Amino acid sequence: MNSKLEAIGIAKRYGDTVALEPTDLAVQAGEFLTLLGPSGSGKTTLLQMISGLVAPSEGRIEIDGRDVTHVEPGKRGIGMVFQSYALFPHMSVWDNVAYGLRMRRRTRDDVRAAVDEALAMVRMAEFAKRFPKELSGGQQQRIALARCFAYRPSVILLDEPLGALDKKLREHMQSEIRRLHKELGATFVYVTHDQDEALTLSDRICLMNQARIEQVGTPSDLYDRPATRFAAGFIGHSNLLEGSLDAARGKSGEPILLAAGGRIPLPMNSASAIVPAARHTLLVRPEAPRLVEPSNGFVDGTISDVVFFGSDTRVQLSMTDGSQLTVRCERSLSPRIGDKVGLVWDPHRTTLLHA
Ligand SMILES: Nc1ncnc2c1ncn2[C@@H]1O[C@H](COP(=O)(O)OP(=O)(O)OP(=O)(O)O)[C@@H](O)[C@H]1O
Ligand SMILES: [Mg+2]
């Protein structure tokens, strides 16, 4: 079971502090949407207004078209999982998972079936009799997930649920959460400030910055077509080349950016972002350029650092105008510090950012 979720003009102020500017966001039924953004950008505030734990200053929340803004949290059909697992220490794992069902006055048989199923789902059935302090952090977080899933909410809100776990366990739990989302079919809204986590988990990412939404889109939308400098900088490694437009166009009529000491052809579809006489910023991801002989490319540089990353190599370049660029290249090319190289790329793999 899943539900469509909508925030309409929702905003939150605490005195003079704006925790969230008026915001519209629609989450489709069964979708996995991630709220991603730096600390203090309003992620938890938005999530808690959806849950009902925080009352909005203005705007409303709808679930399947029904206005629930003034419905109390327990009656919205929403489940929540937090970073701190908040398990009851004096109750067994089984009783922790059963707690919410008993509160909802389900029959004994219903409770037993739902708890066993939820524990099986998070692969913790054999830990049912243990107490929280006898479990690892990852196991406790799994119980917290089971406790939420057990009563089958149609919307599940997760606020940095893996924040307390080490990197390896976090990656393992990410794939568990993806599997559980598929199995449950519920609508998930997931908060994180970890871009890798957002990119791996989400159907769509809602990128937040300074109490408002910066951009909403699929992971590849945000990676390949960031709308702003902030989006380009927050997701993935980015080279931002700044310069002005050349008065002359290129051979095929493409606009040319004078940046990094060279003449750089812009993608033909960048016309809408071009403002005559203004400075422009071009996003070039490290995987776009190819190393060529000096003066055979758009720009030239000298290799100033080489860092191995297992399967490939990151090369740091000092360009002729003094700017720095990071480029990924195959290990077999064995780049060396001090080498002079040129760079070319497919202009359509770059993005001209709106000023
Ligand atoms: N109860 C409150 N009273 C006053 N200000 C608050 C309150 N709750 C949140 N804020 C402020 O609202 C802003 C947004 O906070 P919020 O907790 O939503 O951020 P966040 O994106 O979840 O950050 P983090 O990644 O650190 O959890 C912050 O500036 C915060 O200080
Ligand atoms: Mg938060």
mmCIF file of C-alpha atoms and ligand atoms in Angstrom:
data_model
loop_
_atom_site.group_PDB
_atom_site.id
_atom_site.type_symbol
_atom_site.label_atom_id
_atom_site.label_comp_id
_atom_site.label_asym_id
_atom_site.label_seq_id
_atom_site.Cartn_x
_atom_site.Cartn_y
_atom_site.Cartn_z
ATOM 1 C CA MET A 1 0.000 0.000 0.000
ATOM 2 C CA ASN A 2 1.251 3.463 -0.800
ATOM 3 C CA SER A 3 0.030 7.034 -0.882
ATOM 4 C CA LYS A 4 0.645 10.208 -2.784
ATOM 5 C CA LEU A 5 1.975 12.975 -0.620
ATOM 6 C CA GLU A 6 1.789 16.688 -1.260
ATOM 7 C CA ALA A 7 3.151 19.736 0.534
ATOM 8 C CA ILE A 8 1.474 22.908 -0.686
ATOM 9 C CA GLY A 9 2.983 26.276 0.216
ATOM 10 C CA ILE A 10 4.271 24.749 3.435
ATOM 11 C CA ALA A 11 6.495 27.045 5.536
ATOM 12 C CA LYS A 12 7.974 27.193 9.037
ATOM 13 C CA ARG A 13 9.278 30.124 11.028
ATOM 14 C CA TYR A 14 10.623 30.133 14.578
ATOM 15 C CA GLY A 15 10.509 33.790 15.607
ATOM 16 C CA ASP A 16 12.904 35.490 13.184
ATOM 17 C CA THR A 17 14.417 32.211 11.978
ATOM 18 C CA VAL A 18 13.047 30.904 8.712
ATOM 19 C CA ALA A 19 13.404 27.115 8.944
ATOM 20 C CA LEU A 20 11.566 26.603 5.638
ATOM 21 C CA GLU A 21 10.430 29.145 3.044
ATOM 22 C CA PRO A 22 7.002 28.479 1.463
ATOM 23 C CA THR A 23 7.586 25.208 -0.377
ATOM 24 C CA ASP A 24 5.686 22.987 -2.820
ATOM 25 C CA LEU A 25 6.638 19.333 -3.142
ATOM 26 C CA ALA A 26 4.742 16.352 -4.533
ATOM 27 C CA VAL A 27 5.866 12.790 -3.817
ATOM 28 C CA GLN A 28 4.306 10.123 -6.032
ATOM 29 C CA ALA A 29 2.705 6.987 -4.581
ATOM 30 C CA GLY A 30 5.393 4.342 -4.098
ATOM 31 C CA GLU A 31 8.206 6.746 -4.906
ATOM 32 C CA PHE A 32 11.545 6.887 -3.049
ATOM 33 C CA LEU A 33 12.302 10.582 -2.638
ATOM 34 C CA THR A 34 15.342 11.876 -0.799
ATOM 35 C CA LEU A 35 15.691 15.259 0.859
ATOM 36 C CA LEU A 36 19.369 16.098 0.443
ATOM 37 C CA GLY A 37 21.154 19.210 1.644
ATOM 38 C CA PRO A 38 23.647 20.713 4.075
ATOM 39 C CA SER A 39 23.050 21.005 7.801
ATOM 40 C CA GLY A 40 20.353 23.531 8.663
ATOM 41 C CA SER A 41 18.808 23.604 5.174
ATOM 42 C CA GLY A 42 15.368 22.597 6.463
ATOM 43 C CA LYS A 43 15.231 18.848 5.732
ATOM 44 C CA THR A 44 14.069 17.722 9.171
ATOM 45 C CA THR A 45 11.637 20.634 9.414
ATOM 46 C CA LEU A 46 9.961 19.625 6.143
ATOM 47 C CA LEU A 47 9.852 15.958 7.181
ATOM 48 C CA GLN A 48 8.384 16.748 10.580
ATOM 49 C CA MET A 49 5.659 18.902 9.087
ATOM 50 C CA ILE A 50 4.737 15.969 6.828
ATOM 51 C CA SER A 51 4.631 13.685 9.884
ATOM 52 C CA GLY A 52 2.635 16.157 11.964
ATOM 53 C CA LEU A 53 5.233 16.451 14.733
ATOM 54 C CA VAL A 54 5.759 20.124 13.812
ATOM 55 C CA ALA A 55 2.883 22.433 12.900
ATOM 56 C CA PRO A 56 3.459 24.570 9.785
ATOM 57 C CA SER A 57 3.380 28.384 9.970
ATOM 58 C CA GLU A 58 1.465 28.334 6.692
ATOM 59 C CA GLY A 59 0.478 25.952 3.912
ATOM 60 C CA ARG A 60 -0.941 22.450 4.042
ATOM 61 C CA ILE A 61 -0.131 18.750 3.700
ATOM 62 C CA GLU A 62 -2.262 16.385 1.644
ATOM 63 C CA ILE A 63 -2.183 12.594 1.562
ATOM 64 C CA ASP A 64 -4.004 11.104 -1.418
ATOM 65 C CA GLY A 65 -5.733 14.443 -1.888
ATOM 66 C CA ARG A 66 -6.979 14.610 1.717
ATOM 67 C CA ASP A 67 -5.916 17.621 3.782
ATOM 68 C CA VAL A 68 -4.185 16.211 6.896
ATOM 69 C CA THR A 69 -2.586 19.453 8.129
ATOM 70 C CA HIS A 70 -4.600 19.312 11.344
ATOM 71 C CA VAL A 71 -4.707 15.526 11.713
ATOM 72 C CA GLU A 72 -2.603 14.257 14.617
ATOM 73 C CA PRO A 73 0.598 12.334 13.761
ATOM 74 C CA GLY A 74 -0.677 8.888 14.843
ATOM 75 C CA LYS A 75 -3.684 9.146 12.551
ATOM 76 C CA ARG A 76 -1.921 10.040 9.296
ATOM 77 C CA GLY A 77 -0.924 6.485 8.346
ATOM 78 C CA ILE A 78 2.719 7.565 8.399
ATOM 79 C CA GLY A 79 5.666 5.635 9.867
ATOM 80 C CA MET A 80 8.878 7.284 11.051
ATOM 81 C CA VAL A 81 12.440 6.067 11.538
ATOM 82 C CA PHE A 82 15.030 8.305 13.182
ATOM 83 C CA GLN A 83 18.810 8.365 13.420
ATOM 84 C CA SER A 84 18.690 7.403 17.095
ATOM 85 C CA TYR A 85 16.875 4.099 17.042
ATOM 86 C CA ALA A 86 14.892 5.003 20.162
ATOM 87 C CA LEU A 87 14.228 1.365 21.056
ATOM 88 C CA PHE A 88 12.799 0.657 24.501
ATOM 89 C CA PRO A 89 15.787 -0.740 26.454
ATOM 90 C CA HIS A 90 13.703 -2.799 28.886
ATOM 91 C CA MET A 91 11.745 -4.599 26.152
ATOM 92 C CA SER A 92 12.878 -7.516 24.001
ATOM 93 C CA VAL A 93 13.309 -7.043 20.275
ATOM 94 C CA TRP A 94 9.986 -8.811 19.715
ATOM 95 C CA ASP A 95 8.135 -6.557 22.154
ATOM 96 C CA ASN A 96 9.730 -3.450 20.668
ATOM 97 C CA VAL A 97 8.380 -4.356 17.249
ATOM 98 C CA ALA A 98 4.992 -5.317 18.714
ATOM 99 C CA TYR A 99 4.632 -2.075 20.671
ATOM 100 C CA GLY A 100 3.060 0.071 17.936
ATOM 101 C CA LEU A 101 0.667 -2.718 16.956
ATOM 102 C CA ARG A 102 -0.494 -3.218 20.527
ATOM 103 C CA MET A 103 -1.019 0.538 20.840
ATOM 104 C CA ARG A 104 -3.208 0.264 17.774
ATOM 105 C CA ARG A 105 -5.189 -2.472 19.530
ATOM 106 C CA ARG A 106 -4.596 -5.194 16.968
ATOM 107 C CA THR A 107 -5.612 -8.735 17.944
ATOM 108 C CA ARG A 108 -2.980 -11.076 19.408
ATOM 109 C CA ASP A 109 -2.874 -13.149 16.244
ATOM 110 C CA ASP A 110 -2.511 -10.056 14.065
ATOM 111 C CA VAL A 111 0.311 -8.763 16.250
ATOM 112 C CA ARG A 112 2.150 -12.084 16.174
ATOM 113 C CA ALA A 113 1.867 -12.409 12.387
ATOM 114 C CA ALA A 114 2.903 -8.803 11.735
ATOM 115 C CA VAL A 115 5.896 -8.891 14.122
ATOM 116 C CA ASP A 116 7.190 -12.182 12.747
ATOM 117 C CA GLU A 117 6.845 -10.902 9.211
ATOM 118 C CA ALA A 118 8.569 -7.591 9.957
ATOM 119 C CA LEU A 119 11.457 -9.341 11.743
ATOM 120 C CA ALA A 120 11.846 -11.760 8.848
ATOM 121 C CA MET A 121 11.864 -8.853 6.424
ATOM 122 C CA VAL A 122 14.835 -7.207 8.152
ATOM 123 C CA ARG A 123 16.426 -10.664 8.648
ATOM 124 C CA MET A 124 16.376 -10.468 12.431
ATOM 125 C CA ALA A 125 13.947 -13.294 13.284
ATOM 126 C CA GLU A 126 16.530 -15.200 15.348
ATOM 127 C CA PHE A 127 17.191 -12.113 17.518
ATOM 128 C CA ALA A 128 13.581 -11.778 18.701
ATOM 129 C CA LYS A 129 14.342 -12.614 22.348
ATOM 130 C CA ARG A 130 17.366 -10.354 22.745
ATOM 131 C CA PHE A 131 17.365 -6.922 24.324
ATOM 132 C CA PRO A 132 18.524 -3.805 22.436
ATOM 133 C CA LYS A 133 21.800 -3.572 24.388
ATOM 134 C CA GLU A 134 22.709 -7.053 23.143
ATOM 135 C CA LEU A 135 22.642 -5.887 19.524
ATOM 136 C CA SER A 136 25.098 -4.033 17.284
ATOM 137 C CA GLY A 137 24.227 -0.580 15.940
ATOM 138 C CA GLY A 138 23.220 -1.981 12.552
ATOM 139 C CA GLN A 139 21.037 -4.640 14.176
ATOM 140 C CA GLN A 140 19.337 -2.018 16.355
ATOM 141 C CA GLN A 141 18.635 0.122 13.302
ATOM 142 C CA ARG A 142 17.106 -2.907 11.595
ATOM 143 C CA ILE A 143 14.783 -3.387 14.561
ATOM 144 C CA ALA A 144 13.810 0.281 14.370
ATOM 145 C CA LEU A 145 12.927 -0.280 10.691
ATOM 146 C CA ALA A 146 10.956 -3.436 11.535
ATOM 147 C CA ARG A 147 9.037 -1.577 14.247
ATOM 148 C CA CYS A 148 7.976 0.994 11.672
ATOM 149 C CA PHE A 149 7.191 -1.503 8.888
ATOM 150 C CA ALA A 150 5.179 -3.812 11.156
ATOM 151 C CA TYR A 151 2.003 -1.757 10.978
ATOM 152 C CA ARG A 152 2.373 -1.254 7.233
ATOM 153 C CA PRO A 153 2.195 2.526 6.930
ATOM 154 C CA SER A 154 1.569 3.757 3.402
ATOM 155 C CA VAL A 155 4.127 6.564 3.844
ATOM 156 C CA ILE A 156 7.461 6.053 5.608
ATOM 157 C CA LEU A 157 9.642 8.993 6.654
ATOM 158 C CA LEU A 158 13.281 8.302 7.490
ATOM 159 C CA ASP A 159 15.508 11.004 9.016
ATOM 160 C CA GLU A 160 19.191 10.096 8.573
ATOM 161 C CA PRO A 161 18.452 6.524 9.725
ATOM 162 C CA LEU A 162 21.990 5.347 8.930
ATOM 163 C CA GLY A 163 23.810 8.387 10.319
ATOM 164 C CA ALA A 164 25.126 6.563 13.384
ATOM 165 C CA LEU A 165 26.584 3.618 11.468
ATOM 166 C CA ASP A 166 30.117 3.209 10.102
ATOM 167 C CA LYS A 167 30.695 3.451 6.347
ATOM 168 C CA LYS A 168 30.674 -0.267 5.560
ATOM 169 C CA LEU A 169 27.544 -1.015 7.543
ATOM 170 C CA ARG A 170 25.881 2.073 6.115
ATOM 171 C CA GLU A 171 26.470 0.838 2.570
ATOM 172 C CA HIS A 172 25.099 -2.578 3.481
ATOM 173 C CA MET A 173 22.006 -1.019 5.076
ATOM 174 C CA GLN A 174 21.486 1.176 1.998
ATOM 175 C CA SER A 175 20.941 -1.880 -0.167
ATOM 176 C CA GLU A 176 18.712 -3.365 2.560
ATOM 177 C CA ILE A 177 16.586 -0.211 2.558
ATOM 178 C CA ARG A 178 16.309 -0.328 -1.227
ATOM 179 C CA ARG A 179 15.149 -3.936 -1.046
ATOM 180 C CA LEU A 180 12.670 -3.142 1.738
ATOM 181 C CA HIS A 181 11.245 -0.240 -0.245
ATOM 182 C CA LYS A 182 10.577 -2.595 -3.157
ATOM 183 C CA GLU A 183 9.070 -5.280 -0.911
ATOM 184 C CA LEU A 184 6.821 -2.877 0.999
ATOM 185 C CA GLY A 185 5.849 -0.744 -1.980
ATOM 186 C CA ALA A 186 5.287 2.188 0.421
ATOM 187 C CA THR A 187 6.092 5.815 -0.362
ATOM 188 C CA PHE A 188 9.483 6.692 1.175
ATOM 189 C CA VAL A 189 10.788 10.152 2.061
ATOM 190 C CA TYR A 190 14.386 9.830 3.184
ATOM 191 C CA VAL A 191 16.596 12.550 4.675
ATOM 192 C CA THR A 192 20.362 12.548 4.275
ATOM 193 C CA HIS A 193 23.236 14.983 3.822
ATOM 194 C CA ASP A 194 25.290 12.277 2.087
ATOM 195 C CA GLN A 195 25.176 12.759 -1.687
ATOM 196 C CA ASP A 196 26.331 9.200 -2.473
ATOM 197 C CA GLU A 197 23.531 7.799 -0.348
ATOM 198 C CA ALA A 198 21.024 10.016 -2.149
ATOM 199 C CA LEU A 199 22.323 9.040 -5.587
ATOM 200 C CA THR A 200 22.175 5.274 -4.879
ATOM 201 C CA LEU A 201 18.825 5.129 -3.118
ATOM 202 C CA SER A 202 16.477 7.588 -4.748
ATOM 203 C CA ASP A 203 13.968 7.671 -7.556
ATOM 204 C CA ARG A 204 14.178 11.439 -7.199
ATOM 205 C CA ILE A 205 16.246 13.814 -5.103
ATOM 206 C CA CYS A 206 14.973 17.067 -3.644
ATOM 207 C CA LEU A 207 18.060 19.189 -3.079
ATOM 208 C CA MET A 208 17.629 21.754 -0.321
ATOM 209 C CA ASN A 209 19.677 24.840 0.490
ATOM 210 C CA GLN A 210 19.050 27.667 2.942
ATOM 211 C CA ALA A 211 15.452 26.831 3.819
ATOM 212 C CA ARG A 212 14.267 26.241 0.262
ATOM 213 C CA ILE A 213 14.303 23.704 -2.547
ATOM 214 C CA GLU A 214 17.216 24.243 -4.913
ATOM 215 C CA GLN A 215 16.314 21.552 -7.474
ATOM 216 C CA VAL A 216 14.173 18.417 -7.725
ATOM 217 C CA GLY A 217 14.963 15.649 -10.185
ATOM 218 C CA THR A 218 16.230 12.141 -10.789
ATOM 219 C CA PRO A 219 19.788 11.404 -9.661
ATOM 220 C CA SER A 220 20.977 11.729 -13.267
ATOM 221 C CA ASP A 221 19.080 15.038 -13.709
ATOM 222 C CA LEU A 222 20.962 16.463 -10.764
ATOM 223 C CA TYR A 223 24.305 15.012 -11.764
ATOM 224 C CA ASP A 224 24.148 15.718 -15.492
ATOM 225 C CA ARG A 225 21.988 18.840 -15.533
ATOM 226 C CA PRO A 226 22.427 20.737 -12.273
ATOM 227 C CA ALA A 227 20.414 23.938 -12.457
ATOM 228 C CA THR A 228 22.652 26.054 -10.244
ATOM 229 C CA ARG A 229 26.213 26.415 -9.021
ATOM 230 C CA PHE A 230 25.136 25.114 -5.646
ATOM 231 C CA ALA A 231 23.636 21.957 -7.195
ATOM 232 C CA ALA A 232 26.743 21.426 -9.330
ATOM 233 C CA GLY A 233 29.005 21.806 -6.322
ATOM 234 C CA PHE A 234 26.978 19.690 -3.910
ATOM 235 C CA ILE A 235 26.608 16.596 -6.081
ATOM 236 C CA GLY A 236 29.666 14.834 -7.462
ATOM 237 C CA HIS A 237 33.049 16.380 -8.120
ATOM 238 C CA SER A 238 32.806 19.389 -10.370
ATOM 239 C CA ASN A 239 35.173 21.604 -12.288
ATOM 240 C CA LEU A 240 33.648 25.043 -12.657
ATOM 241 C CA LEU A 241 35.292 26.979 -15.485
ATOM 242 C CA GLU A 242 34.565 30.666 -15.386
ATOM 243 C CA GLY A 243 34.924 33.046 -18.292
ATOM 244 C CA SER A 244 33.321 35.337 -20.806
ATOM 245 C CA LEU A 245 31.860 34.615 -24.229
ATOM 246 C CA ASP A 246 33.971 35.074 -27.331
ATOM 247 C CA ALA A 247 32.432 37.533 -29.798
ATOM 248 C CA ALA A 248 33.145 35.007 -32.559
ATOM 249 C CA ARG A 249 31.313 31.697 -32.793
ATOM 250 C CA GLY A 250 32.925 28.311 -33.471
ATOM 251 C CA LYS A 251 33.070 26.452 -36.820
ATOM 252 C CA SER A 252 29.566 25.007 -36.468
ATOM 253 C CA GLY A 253 28.121 28.183 -35.013
ATOM 254 C CA GLU A 254 28.501 27.038 -31.405
ATOM 255 C CA PRO A 255 29.120 29.676 -28.714
ATOM 256 C CA ILE A 256 32.671 29.808 -27.356
ATOM 257 C CA LEU A 257 33.663 30.398 -23.756
ATOM 258 C CA LEU A 258 37.047 31.952 -23.033
ATOM 259 C CA ALA A 259 38.125 30.108 -19.884
ATOM 260 C CA ALA A 260 41.000 28.125 -18.348
ATOM 261 C CA GLY A 261 43.311 29.787 -20.894
ATOM 262 C CA GLY A 262 41.538 28.321 -23.921
ATOM 263 C CA ARG A 263 38.580 28.563 -26.315
ATOM 264 C CA ILE A 264 35.929 26.144 -25.150
ATOM 265 C CA PRO A 265 32.950 25.203 -27.341
ATOM 266 C CA LEU A 266 29.673 25.277 -25.421
ATOM 267 C CA PRO A 267 26.836 22.829 -25.945
ATOM 268 C CA MET A 268 24.463 24.078 -28.656
ATOM 269 C CA ASN A 269 21.521 23.776 -26.253
ATOM 270 C CA SER A 270 23.007 26.289 -23.813
ATOM 271 C CA ALA A 271 21.502 29.319 -25.585
ATOM 272 C CA SER A 272 18.896 29.867 -22.857
ATOM 273 C CA ALA A 273 21.618 30.235 -20.209
ATOM 274 C CA ILE A 274 23.632 32.771 -22.211
ATOM 275 C CA VAL A 275 23.517 36.392 -21.135
ATOM 276 C CA PRO A 276 25.572 38.634 -23.447
ATOM 277 C CA ALA A 277 28.542 40.350 -21.764
ATOM 278 C CA ALA A 278 28.094 38.450 -18.478
ATOM 279 C CA ARG A 279 30.583 36.039 -16.894
ATOM 280 C CA HIS A 280 29.566 32.422 -17.356
ATOM 281 C CA THR A 281 30.329 29.186 -15.540
ATOM 282 C CA LEU A 282 30.725 25.872 -17.323
ATOM 283 C CA LEU A 283 30.478 22.608 -15.389
ATOM 284 C CA VAL A 284 32.905 19.942 -16.589
ATOM 285 C CA ARG A 285 32.721 16.650 -14.679
ATOM 286 C CA PRO A 286 36.095 14.896 -14.175
ATOM 287 C CA GLU A 287 35.051 11.998 -16.414
ATOM 288 C CA ALA A 288 34.273 14.183 -19.475
ATOM 289 C CA PRO A 289 37.767 15.228 -20.687
ATOM 290 C CA ARG A 290 40.228 13.083 -22.618
ATOM 291 C CA LEU A 291 43.978 13.740 -22.457
ATOM 292 C CA VAL A 292 45.592 14.673 -25.798
ATOM 293 C CA GLU A 293 48.886 16.213 -26.948
ATOM 294 C CA PRO A 294 49.403 19.839 -25.822
ATOM 295 C CA SER A 295 47.707 22.402 -28.106
ATOM 296 C CA ASN A 296 45.570 19.649 -29.707
ATOM 297 C CA GLY A 297 42.712 20.263 -27.261
ATOM 298 C CA PHE A 298 40.444 23.079 -26.075
ATOM 299 C CA VAL A 299 42.769 23.900 -23.163
ATOM 300 C CA ASP A 300 46.307 23.074 -22.040
ATOM 301 C CA GLY A 301 47.672 22.320 -18.602
ATOM 302 C CA THR A 302 50.469 20.763 -16.611
ATOM 303 C CA ILE A 303 49.862 17.741 -14.385
ATOM 304 C CA SER A 304 50.420 18.840 -10.787
ATOM 305 C CA ASP A 305 49.192 15.746 -8.958
ATOM 306 C CA VAL A 306 48.178 12.155 -9.629
ATOM 307 C CA VAL A 307 45.970 10.224 -7.191
ATOM 308 C CA PHE A 308 45.151 6.535 -7.604
ATOM 309 C CA PHE A 309 41.542 5.478 -7.000
ATOM 310 C CA GLY A 310 41.766 1.740 -7.603
ATOM 311 C CA SER A 311 40.156 1.328 -11.004
ATOM 312 C CA ASP A 312 41.095 4.764 -12.329
ATOM 313 C CA THR A 313 43.292 7.743 -11.632
ATOM 314 C CA ARG A 314 42.473 11.347 -10.723
ATOM 315 C CA VAL A 315 44.789 13.851 -12.342
ATOM 316 C CA GLN A 316 45.085 17.398 -11.063
ATOM 317 C CA LEU A 317 45.996 19.956 -13.731
ATOM 318 C CA SER A 318 47.253 23.538 -13.516
ATOM 319 C CA MET A 319 45.873 25.308 -16.555
ATOM 320 C CA THR A 320 47.742 28.019 -18.458
ATOM 321 C CA ASP A 321 45.659 30.727 -16.766
ATOM 322 C CA GLY A 322 46.466 29.318 -13.316
ATOM 323 C CA SER A 323 43.098 27.654 -12.695
ATOM 324 C CA GLN A 324 42.915 24.043 -11.478
ATOM 325 C CA LEU A 325 41.079 21.148 -13.074
ATOM 326 C CA THR A 326 40.520 17.561 -11.968
ATOM 327 C CA VAL A 327 40.279 14.893 -14.631
ATOM 328 C CA ARG A 328 39.721 11.163 -14.384
ATOM 329 C CA CYS A 329 41.861 9.037 -16.630
ATOM 330 C CA GLU A 330 42.663 5.392 -17.186
ATOM 331 C CA ARG A 331 45.599 3.998 -15.248
ATOM 332 C CA SER A 332 47.095 2.591 -18.452
ATOM 333 C CA LEU A 333 47.857 6.145 -19.604
ATOM 334 C CA SER A 334 50.306 6.390 -16.669
ATOM 335 C CA PRO A 335 50.139 10.178 -16.272
ATOM 336 C CA ARG A 336 53.159 11.754 -14.554
ATOM 337 C CA ILE A 337 53.547 14.939 -12.560
ATOM 338 C CA GLY A 338 55.057 17.666 -14.784
ATOM 339 C CA ASP A 339 53.624 16.290 -18.061
ATOM 340 C CA LYS A 340 52.092 18.913 -20.316
ATOM 341 C CA VAL A 341 48.773 17.831 -21.819
ATOM 342 C CA GLY A 342 45.779 19.131 -23.748
ATOM 343 C CA LEU A 343 42.139 18.332 -22.979
ATOM 344 C CA VAL A 344 39.181 17.731 -25.280
ATOM 345 C CA TRP A 345 35.641 16.624 -24.515
ATOM 346 C CA ASP A 346 32.206 16.316 -25.998
ATOM 347 C CA PRO A 347 30.621 19.736 -25.349
ATOM 348 C CA HIS A 348 27.288 18.023 -24.734
ATOM 349 C CA ARG A 349 28.708 16.353 -21.636
ATOM 350 C CA THR A 350 29.188 19.797 -20.076
ATOM 351 C CA THR A 351 26.581 22.151 -18.643
ATOM 352 C CA LEU A 352 26.493 25.935 -18.789
ATOM 353 C CA LEU A 353 25.111 27.047 -15.437
ATOM 354 C CA HIS A 354 22.601 29.848 -15.172
ATOM 355 C CA ALA A 355 24.229 32.946 -13.752
HETATM 356 N N1 LIG B 1 12.635 24.216 17.341
HETATM 357 C C1 LIG B 1 13.371 25.120 16.682
HETATM 358 N N2 LIG B 1 13.509 26.383 17.144
HETATM 359 C C2 LIG B 1 14.231 27.306 16.481
HETATM 360 N N3 LIG B 1 14.878 27.064 15.315
HETATM 361 C C3 LIG B 1 14.799 25.823 14.794
HETATM 362 C C4 LIG B 1 14.038 24.794 15.451
HETATM 363 N N4 LIG B 1 14.130 23.679 14.689
HETATM 364 C C5 LIG B 1 14.918 23.997 13.626
HETATM 365 N N5 LIG B 1 15.314 25.296 13.693
HETATM 366 C C6 LIG B 1 16.159 25.991 12.708
HETATM 367 O O1 LIG B 1 15.623 25.777 11.421
HETATM 368 C C7 LIG B 1 16.658 25.564 10.468
HETATM 369 C C8 LIG B 1 16.426 24.240 9.749
HETATM 370 O O2 LIG B 1 16.614 23.178 10.667
HETATM 371 P P1 LIG B 1 16.443 21.651 10.274
HETATM 372 O O3 LIG B 1 16.542 20.857 11.509
HETATM 373 O O4 LIG B 1 15.233 21.479 9.443
HETATM 374 O O5 LIG B 1 17.737 21.427 9.363
HETATM 375 P P2 LIG B 1 18.303 20.083 8.693
HETATM 376 O O6 LIG B 1 18.390 20.341 7.232
HETATM 377 O O7 LIG B 1 17.509 18.909 9.125
HETATM 378 O O8 LIG B 1 19.787 20.018 9.281
HETATM 379 P P3 LIG B 1 20.676 18.748 9.782
HETATM 380 O O9 LIG B 1 21.281 18.153 8.535
HETATM 381 O O10 LIG B 1 21.720 19.388 10.633
HETATM 382 O O11 LIG B 1 19.795 17.810 10.526
HETATM 383 C C9 LIG B 1 17.964 25.632 11.232
HETATM 384 O O12 LIG B 1 18.503 26.915 11.061
HETATM 385 C C10 LIG B 1 17.538 25.400 12.660
HETATM 386 O O13 LIG B 1 18.414 26.039 13.551
HETATM 387 MG MG MG B 2 17.956 17.219 10.299
#
